[in-house]
Short mmCIF file of C-alpha atoms in Angstrom, two decimals:
data_model
loop_
_atom_site.label_atom_id
_atom_site.label_comp_id
_atom_site.label_asym_id
_atom_site.label_seq_id
_atom_site.Cartn_x
_atom_site.Cartn_y
_atom_site.Cartn_z
CA MET A 702 -32.61 0.60 27.05
CA LYS A 703 -32.94 -0.98 30.07
CA ASN A 704 -32.43 1.23 33.35
CA LEU A 705 -30.76 -0.29 36.45
CA LYS A 706 -33.64 -1.37 38.12
CA ASP A 707 -35.10 -3.13 35.18
CA GLN A 708 -31.62 -5.28 34.51
CA GLU A 709 -31.38 -5.80 38.56
CA GLN A 710 -34.78 -7.53 38.26
CA GLY A 711 -34.04 -8.85 34.72
CA VAL A 712 -37.37 -7.36 33.45
CA GLU A 713 -37.78 -6.28 29.93
CA SER A 714 -39.10 -2.98 29.29
CA ARG A 715 -42.76 -2.74 27.50
CA PHE A 716 -41.54 0.58 25.59
CA ALA A 717 -38.80 0.27 22.89
CA GLU A 718 -36.71 3.14 21.43
CA MET A 719 -36.66 3.77 18.27
CA THR A 720 -34.14 6.19 16.60
CA ASP A 721 -35.57 8.97 13.89
CA ASN A 722 -33.91 7.06 11.23
CA GLU A 723 -35.83 3.97 12.40
CA ILE A 724 -39.08 5.52 12.54
CA ASP A 725 -38.19 7.34 9.09
CA THR A 726 -37.33 3.72 7.68
CA LEU A 727 -41.21 2.45 9.09
CA ILE A 728 -42.88 5.38 7.37
CA GLU A 729 -41.04 4.43 3.94
CA ASP A 730 -41.81 0.74 4.06
CA ALA A 731 -45.47 1.36 5.05
CA GLU A 732 -46.03 2.98 1.43
CA ASN A 733 -46.99 0.73 -1.46
CA LYS A 734 -44.04 -0.49 -3.35
CA ASN A 735 -45.91 0.34 -6.81
CA THR A 736 -46.77 3.71 -5.37
CA LYS A 737 -42.88 4.25 -4.99
CA LYS A 738 -42.51 3.26 -8.31
CA ALA A 739 -44.48 5.48 -9.98
CA THR A 740 -43.57 8.65 -8.34
CA LYS A 741 -39.49 7.69 -9.21
CA TRP A 742 -40.71 7.03 -12.54
CA ALA A 743 -42.77 10.23 -12.88
CA VAL A 744 -39.83 12.61 -10.90
CA ASN A 745 -37.41 11.00 -13.63
CA VAL A 746 -39.47 11.85 -16.66
CA TYR A 747 -39.65 15.23 -15.53
CA GLU A 748 -35.84 15.90 -14.54
CA ASP A 749 -35.54 14.36 -17.95
CA TRP A 750 -37.74 17.09 -19.51
CA LYS A 751 -35.66 19.50 -17.48
CA ASN A 752 -32.11 18.53 -18.75
CA SER A 753 -33.51 18.87 -22.59
CA LYS A 754 -34.07 22.45 -22.11
CA ILE A 755 -30.62 23.26 -20.98
CA GLY A 756 -29.13 25.84 -23.54
CA SER A 757 -32.49 27.00 -24.35
CA GLY A 758 -32.84 29.91 -22.13
CA LEU A 759 -35.64 28.28 -20.14
CA ILE A 760 -34.95 28.01 -16.42
CA ILE A 761 -36.46 25.08 -15.09
CA PRO A 762 -36.79 24.88 -11.66
CA ASN A 763 -36.77 21.73 -9.38
CA LEU A 764 -39.81 20.36 -8.55
CA LYS A 765 -39.36 20.70 -5.08
CA ASP A 766 -39.02 24.76 -5.54
CA LEU A 767 -41.60 25.30 -7.93
CA SER A 768 -44.06 28.46 -7.20
CA VAL A 769 -47.53 28.61 -7.98
CA GLN A 770 -46.69 30.81 -10.97
CA ASP A 771 -43.90 27.84 -12.08
CA ILE A 772 -47.19 25.45 -11.85
CA ASN A 773 -49.22 27.22 -14.26
CA SER A 774 -46.47 28.20 -16.69
CA ILE A 775 -43.34 25.77 -16.76
CA LEU A 776 -45.26 22.59 -15.50
CA GLY A 777 -48.33 23.29 -18.02
CA LYS A 778 -45.70 23.41 -20.75
CA PHE A 779 -44.29 20.05 -19.44
CA VAL A 780 -47.87 18.35 -19.74
CA VAL A 781 -48.02 19.79 -23.51
CA GLU A 782 -44.76 18.57 -24.19
CA VAL A 783 -44.13 15.64 -22.42
CA ARG A 784 -44.71 12.39 -24.73
CA LYS A 785 -42.99 9.08 -25.31
CA LYS A 786 -42.66 7.28 -28.72
CA ASN A 787 -46.06 6.05 -29.23
CA GLY A 788 -48.00 8.65 -26.99
CA TYR A 789 -49.08 8.91 -23.75
CA PRO A 790 -52.93 8.19 -23.50
CA ALA A 791 -54.84 10.67 -21.26
CA LYS A 792 -55.05 8.65 -18.04
CA THR A 793 -50.98 7.74 -18.46
CA LEU A 794 -51.01 11.74 -18.53
CA TYR A 795 -52.72 12.20 -15.27
CA LEU A 796 -51.02 9.24 -13.38
CA LEU A 797 -47.80 11.53 -14.59
CA VAL A 798 -48.81 14.42 -12.74
CA THR A 799 -50.19 12.78 -9.52
CA GLY A 800 -46.59 11.38 -9.35
CA LEU A 801 -45.30 14.39 -9.73
CA LEU A 802 -47.38 15.79 -6.90
CA ARG A 803 -46.32 12.65 -4.67
CA GLY A 804 -42.42 13.96 -5.39
CA MET A 805 -43.32 17.57 -4.52
CA ARG A 806 -44.73 15.98 -1.08
CA SER A 807 -41.94 13.82 -0.35
CA HIS A 808 -39.48 16.87 -0.11
CA GLY A 809 -42.01 18.12 2.50
CA VAL A 810 -43.83 20.57 0.14
CA SER A 811 -47.29 20.14 1.84
CA ASN A 812 -48.71 23.21 0.76
CA ILE A 813 -49.77 22.80 -2.54
CA ASN A 814 -52.16 20.57 -4.53
CA PHE A 815 -52.25 22.03 -8.13
CA LEU A 816 -55.24 19.17 -8.68
CA ASN A 817 -57.64 20.49 -6.10
CA GLU A 818 -60.50 21.54 -8.05
CA SER A 819 -61.36 24.10 -5.24
CA ASP A 820 -58.04 25.93 -5.20
CA ASP A 821 -58.20 28.57 -7.97
CA ARG A 822 -54.41 29.41 -7.76
CA PHE A 823 -53.49 26.56 -9.73
CA LEU A 824 -57.07 26.97 -12.73
CA ARG A 825 -54.77 27.74 -15.29
CA PHE A 826 -52.60 24.42 -14.96
CA ARG A 827 -55.68 22.18 -14.71
CA GLN A 828 -57.28 23.80 -17.95
CA ILE A 829 -54.09 23.09 -19.66
CA LEU A 830 -54.16 19.57 -18.42
CA ASP A 831 -57.78 19.10 -19.32
CA ALA A 832 -57.21 20.42 -22.63
CA GLN A 833 -54.39 18.07 -23.54
CA MET A 834 -55.94 14.99 -22.05
CA LYS A 835 -58.82 15.83 -24.78
CA LYS A 836 -56.56 16.42 -27.37
CA LEU A 837 -54.76 12.93 -26.78
CA THR A 838 -58.12 11.09 -26.19
CA SER A 839 -59.45 12.78 -29.57
CA ASP A 840 -56.29 11.49 -31.12
CA GLY A 841 -56.88 7.99 -30.03
CA TYR A 842 -54.29 7.86 -27.75
CA GLY A 843 -55.40 4.77 -25.26
CA ILE A 844 -58.45 4.05 -26.98
CA ASN A 845 -57.41 0.37 -27.97
CA VAL A 846 -56.71 -0.99 -24.69
CA LYS A 847 -55.59 -4.12 -24.68
CA GLN A 848 -57.18 -5.84 -21.49
CA ALA A 849 -56.83 -9.47 -20.02
CA ASP A 850 -59.33 -12.07 -20.94
CA PRO A 851 -61.56 -13.94 -18.56
CA ILE A 852 -61.33 -17.82 -18.03
CA SER A 853 -64.44 -19.34 -19.21
CA VAL A 854 -66.08 -21.96 -17.76
CA GLU A 855 -65.47 -24.55 -20.64
CA GLN A 856 -61.65 -23.01 -20.52
CA GLU A 857 -61.82 -23.87 -16.65
CA GLU A 858 -62.93 -27.56 -17.52
CA ILE A 859 -60.16 -28.23 -20.59
CA LEU A 860 -57.21 -27.21 -17.87
CA TRP A 861 -58.65 -30.09 -15.70
CA ASP A 862 -59.57 -32.73 -18.35
CA LYS A 863 -55.81 -31.99 -19.33
CA SER A 864 -54.66 -32.59 -16.20
CA VAL A 865 -53.41 -29.11 -15.89
CA PHE A 866 -55.34 -28.60 -12.65
CA GLY A 867 -55.64 -31.87 -9.82
CA ASN A 868 -53.32 -34.09 -7.86
CA HIS A 869 -51.93 -35.93 -11.09
CA SER A 870 -48.49 -34.18 -10.23
CA PHE A 871 -46.65 -31.74 -7.83
CA GLU A 872 -47.24 -28.95 -11.14
CA SER A 873 -50.87 -29.64 -10.93
CA LEU A 874 -51.47 -29.11 -7.79
CA LEU A 875 -49.73 -25.94 -7.76
CA HIS A 876 -51.18 -24.96 -10.72
CA THR A 877 -54.82 -25.55 -9.02
CA VAL A 878 -54.11 -23.69 -5.56
CA PHE A 879 -52.82 -20.86 -7.35
CA PHE A 880 -55.78 -20.40 -10.12
CA TYR A 881 -58.19 -20.96 -7.40
CA ASN A 882 -56.74 -18.68 -4.75
CA TYR A 883 -57.12 -15.83 -7.61
CA LYS A 884 -60.88 -17.34 -8.52
CA TYR A 885 -62.29 -17.97 -4.90
CA PHE A 886 -59.97 -14.96 -3.22
CA GLY A 887 -59.39 -12.05 -5.31
CA LEU A 888 -55.75 -12.18 -4.43
CA ARG A 889 -54.08 -9.09 -5.85
CA GLY A 890 -50.38 -9.35 -8.08
CA ARG A 891 -47.54 -11.65 -7.68
CA ASP A 892 -46.52 -9.72 -4.36
CA LYS A 893 -49.80 -10.73 -2.65
CA HIS A 894 -49.25 -14.24 -3.90
CA ARG A 895 -45.47 -14.13 -3.04
CA ASN A 896 -45.99 -12.79 0.88
CA LEU A 897 -49.04 -15.12 1.60
CA GLN A 898 -48.68 -17.72 4.04
CA ILE A 899 -49.79 -20.86 4.90
CA SER A 900 -51.77 -19.89 7.70
CA GLN A 901 -53.88 -17.69 5.96
CA ILE A 902 -55.47 -20.61 4.08
CA GLN A 903 -57.61 -23.02 6.35
CA LEU A 904 -59.50 -25.84 5.10
CA GLU A 905 -62.49 -26.33 7.92
CA ASP A 906 -65.72 -28.12 8.20
CA ASP A 907 -68.44 -26.19 9.76
CA ASN A 908 -71.66 -27.72 8.53
CA GLY A 909 -69.98 -28.15 5.23
CA ASN A 910 -66.54 -28.24 3.71
CA TYR A 911 -64.77 -24.69 3.02
CA ILE A 912 -61.53 -23.01 2.08
CA GLU A 913 -61.15 -20.06 4.10
CA PHE A 914 -58.63 -16.83 3.19
CA ARG A 915 -57.41 -14.78 6.02
CA GLY A 916 -56.32 -11.60 4.59
CA LYS A 917 -53.77 -8.86 6.20
CA ASP A 918 -52.80 -5.73 4.31
CA ASN A 919 -53.46 -5.26 0.56
CA LYS A 920 -53.56 -2.74 -2.45
CA THR A 921 -57.07 -1.42 -0.70
CA TYR A 922 -56.47 -2.16 2.65
CA ASN A 923 -53.14 -1.60 5.22
CA GLY A 924 -54.46 -0.95 8.50
CA GLY A 925 -53.62 2.70 8.59
CA LEU A 926 -55.37 5.62 9.95
CA ARG A 927 -57.92 5.87 6.82
CA HIS A 928 -58.65 2.03 7.39
CA ARG A 929 -58.83 1.94 10.89
CA TYR A 930 -62.76 1.23 10.44
CA ILE A 931 -62.29 -1.55 7.68
CA ALA A 932 -61.67 -5.21 8.85
CA PRO A 933 -59.01 -7.18 6.78
CA LYS A 934 -60.51 -9.45 4.29
CA SER A 935 -61.95 -12.91 5.14
CA VAL A 936 -63.78 -14.79 2.60
CA ARG A 937 -65.31 -18.88 3.00
CA GLN A 938 -65.76 -20.53 -0.29
CA TYR A 939 -68.01 -23.50 0.41
CA LEU A 940 -67.26 -26.65 -1.57
CA GLU A 941 -68.45 -30.42 -1.71
CA LYS A 942 -66.80 -32.87 0.36
CA ASP A 943 -65.29 -34.60 -2.27
CA CYS A 944 -64.50 -31.46 -4.59
CA GLN A 945 -61.67 -32.34 -6.69
CA THR A 946 -60.31 -28.72 -5.69
CA LEU A 947 -61.02 -29.16 -1.85
CA LYS A 948 -58.70 -32.61 -2.35
CA SER A 949 -55.87 -30.43 -4.25
CA TYR A 950 -55.65 -28.07 -1.72
CA GLN A 951 -55.55 -30.68 1.22
CA MET A 952 -52.80 -32.64 -0.57
CA TYR A 953 -51.33 -29.55 -1.68
CA MET A 954 -51.10 -28.05 1.93
CA ASN A 955 -49.84 -31.58 3.63
CA ALA A 956 -47.12 -31.29 1.60
CA ILE A 957 -45.85 -27.97 2.61
CA TYR A 958 -46.61 -28.95 6.16
CA GLU A 959 -44.20 -31.37 5.98
CA ILE A 960 -41.16 -29.20 5.31
CA ASP A 961 -41.96 -26.38 7.23
CA LYS A 962 -45.31 -26.32 10.08
CA SER A 963 -44.83 -22.81 10.77
CA VAL A 964 -47.66 -20.38 10.60
CA SER A 965 -45.29 -17.85 8.66
CA SER A 966 -44.18 -20.27 5.95
CA PRO A 967 -44.91 -19.28 2.45
CA PHE A 968 -47.56 -20.61 0.64
CA TYR A 969 -45.88 -21.52 -2.56
CA ARG A 970 -43.30 -23.40 -3.13
CA ARG A 971 -40.97 -24.90 -5.76
CA PRO A 972 -42.06 -28.65 -6.82
CA VAL A 973 -39.44 -30.92 -7.29
CA LEU A 974 -38.68 -34.30 -8.64
CA SER A 975 -38.65 -37.22 -6.59
CA ASP A 976 -39.52 -40.95 -6.73
CA GLY A 977 -43.25 -40.58 -7.38
CA SER A 978 -44.36 -38.93 -4.35
CA VAL A 979 -45.35 -35.14 -4.31
CA LYS A 980 -42.34 -32.84 -2.62
CA PHE A 981 -42.08 -29.05 -2.55
CA ASP A 982 -39.09 -27.41 -1.63
CA HIS A 983 -37.67 -23.63 -1.94
CA ILE A 984 -39.81 -21.18 -2.08
CA LEU A 985 -41.43 -20.04 -5.19
CA GLY A 986 -39.84 -16.84 -6.86
CA ALA A 987 -41.76 -13.52 -8.13
CA ASN A 988 -40.55 -14.04 -11.59
CA ARG A 989 -42.13 -17.61 -11.12
CA LEU A 990 -45.39 -16.50 -10.15
CA GLY A 991 -45.63 -13.70 -12.52
CA SER A 992 -45.60 -16.12 -15.09
CA LEU A 993 -47.42 -18.91 -14.10
CA MET A 994 -50.83 -17.69 -15.49
CA LYS A 995 -49.14 -17.77 -19.15
CA THR A 996 -47.94 -21.42 -18.11
CA ILE A 997 -51.11 -22.68 -17.24
CA CYS A 998 -53.01 -21.32 -20.44
CA GLN A 999 -50.00 -22.67 -22.87
CA LYS A 1000 -50.24 -26.21 -20.82
CA GLY A 1001 -53.89 -26.19 -21.91
CA GLU A 1002 -53.76 -24.80 -25.15
CA LEU A 1003 -56.01 -22.00 -24.54
CA LYS A 1004 -56.48 -18.97 -26.95
CA GLY A 1005 -56.81 -15.71 -25.72
CA ASN A 1006 -54.75 -12.82 -23.84
CA PHE A 1007 -54.39 -14.10 -20.71
CA SER A 1008 -52.17 -12.57 -17.75
CA ASN A 1009 -52.59 -12.95 -13.80
CA HIS A 1010 -55.29 -10.19 -14.53
CA SER A 1011 -57.31 -12.95 -15.94
CA TRP A 1012 -58.06 -14.65 -12.73
CA LYS A 1013 -59.55 -11.44 -11.07
CA ARG A 1014 -61.73 -10.30 -13.98
CA THR A 1015 -62.97 -14.31 -14.42
CA LEU A 1016 -64.02 -13.87 -10.65
CA ALA A 1017 -65.55 -10.48 -11.25
CA THR A 1018 -67.43 -11.42 -14.51
CA ARG A 1019 -68.75 -14.46 -13.33
CA LEU A 1020 -70.16 -13.17 -10.40
CA TYR A 1021 -71.64 -10.03 -12.41
CA GLN A 1022 -73.18 -12.70 -14.75
CA ALA A 1023 -74.40 -14.31 -11.90
CA GLY A 1024 -76.32 -11.37 -10.70
CA VAL A 1025 -74.29 -10.64 -7.64
CA SER A 1026 -74.75 -7.50 -6.34
CA ASP A 1027 -71.74 -5.02 -7.11
CA GLN A 1028 -71.37 -4.77 -3.10
CA MET A 1029 -70.79 -8.63 -2.86
CA ILE A 1030 -68.70 -8.46 -5.82
CA MET A 1031 -66.38 -6.52 -3.93
CA ASP A 1032 -66.28 -8.06 -0.76
CA ARG A 1033 -64.35 -10.66 -2.97
CA THR A 1034 -62.49 -8.83 -4.84
CA GLY A 1035 -61.27 -6.31 -2.44
CA HIS A 1036 -62.11 -2.74 -4.43
CA ARG A 1037 -63.06 -0.29 -2.53
CA SER A 1038 -65.83 1.60 -5.16
CA GLU A 1039 -68.20 0.58 -7.23
CA LYS A 1040 -66.46 2.36 -10.14
CA ALA A 1041 -63.33 0.33 -9.81
CA VAL A 1042 -65.01 -3.41 -9.54
CA ARG A 1043 -66.81 -2.41 -12.77
CA THR A 1044 -63.62 -2.24 -14.63
CA TYR A 1045 -63.57 -5.78 -14.31
CA LYS A 1046 -67.15 -6.61 -15.33
CA ARG A 1047 -67.07 -8.30 -19.24
CA PRO A 1048 -70.68 -9.63 -20.48
CA CYS A 1049 -69.63 -12.54 -22.20
CA GLY A 1050 -72.09 -15.46 -23.31
CA PHE A 1051 -70.23 -18.13 -21.98
CA TYR A 1052 -70.98 -17.30 -18.20
CA ALA A 1053 -74.69 -16.67 -18.85
CA LYS A 1054 -76.55 -18.07 -15.49
CA ARG A 1055 -73.59 -19.48 -14.32
CA CYS A 1056 -71.48 -18.85 -11.14
CA LEU A 1057 -68.49 -19.86 -8.88
#
């Protein structure tokens, strides 16, 4: 609120007043949406299990009221009994438990971490969790994980040959920039594509043509306290001047600038039929972005298990087969650990001696 002197002088205060509710909202909005969703899922599973025990004689406390003894006994019992119709894989069970821990912290329980291996108070619980995870693995749950297939060089060429990619139509332009935003820059998930702004993609000429992606926040970088020494992701992909991919980017972005020249303009727009010219209008929805990979592969008649994860696996696999170091792959994919990026590596004869 302006004081009298500021009002008289017409000076805006350099300090914005914030209420406690506004500060709480700021904190809540900073939490990753998928993390909040996973926490809610875990808490709901616990509540369902708790309700199923009504009338059994076993008193189940609320999650926030669990004592050390309750965690070792009651929560240990939960870990052994919880299941879905076709069983929980060991990794899912562990994620369920981490979700419960976040749920407790969201209710102000900050002095308990039953997953901390140096805290012997919860040794019994961790022994139960470890034994159950081993049993689930031994029983075969989660062994056959269906992974998304990468796109081979030959399959990528097919998409160009069949005009799924290129500048032949508004749809082919959209398919092209969507694919190469994944392949070159390793953008994560539909939300990051949904929030991508036109100003984050730059077409430059610095002794060679390149497309540059300038990142903001993402799954592994949010600009908070833990990431204060980490720079936001920035990637340049150099291309030949007459490269079809570069031409497609130029045509697509020019069409977007015709309808919205603001730097915050969403990058992905819905193509519309016109009199032979390339036009786009409304923002492309999250559901359409989420299914765009399958649409591209169907139009190209590609065979395999393809999803939006295929793009990131394509990026990591091709760099891996070209002998690129883990650190350089991490710079492209955005992973923070070598262990994480290795899950995307998949040896494949198609990619031998080939790179992006």
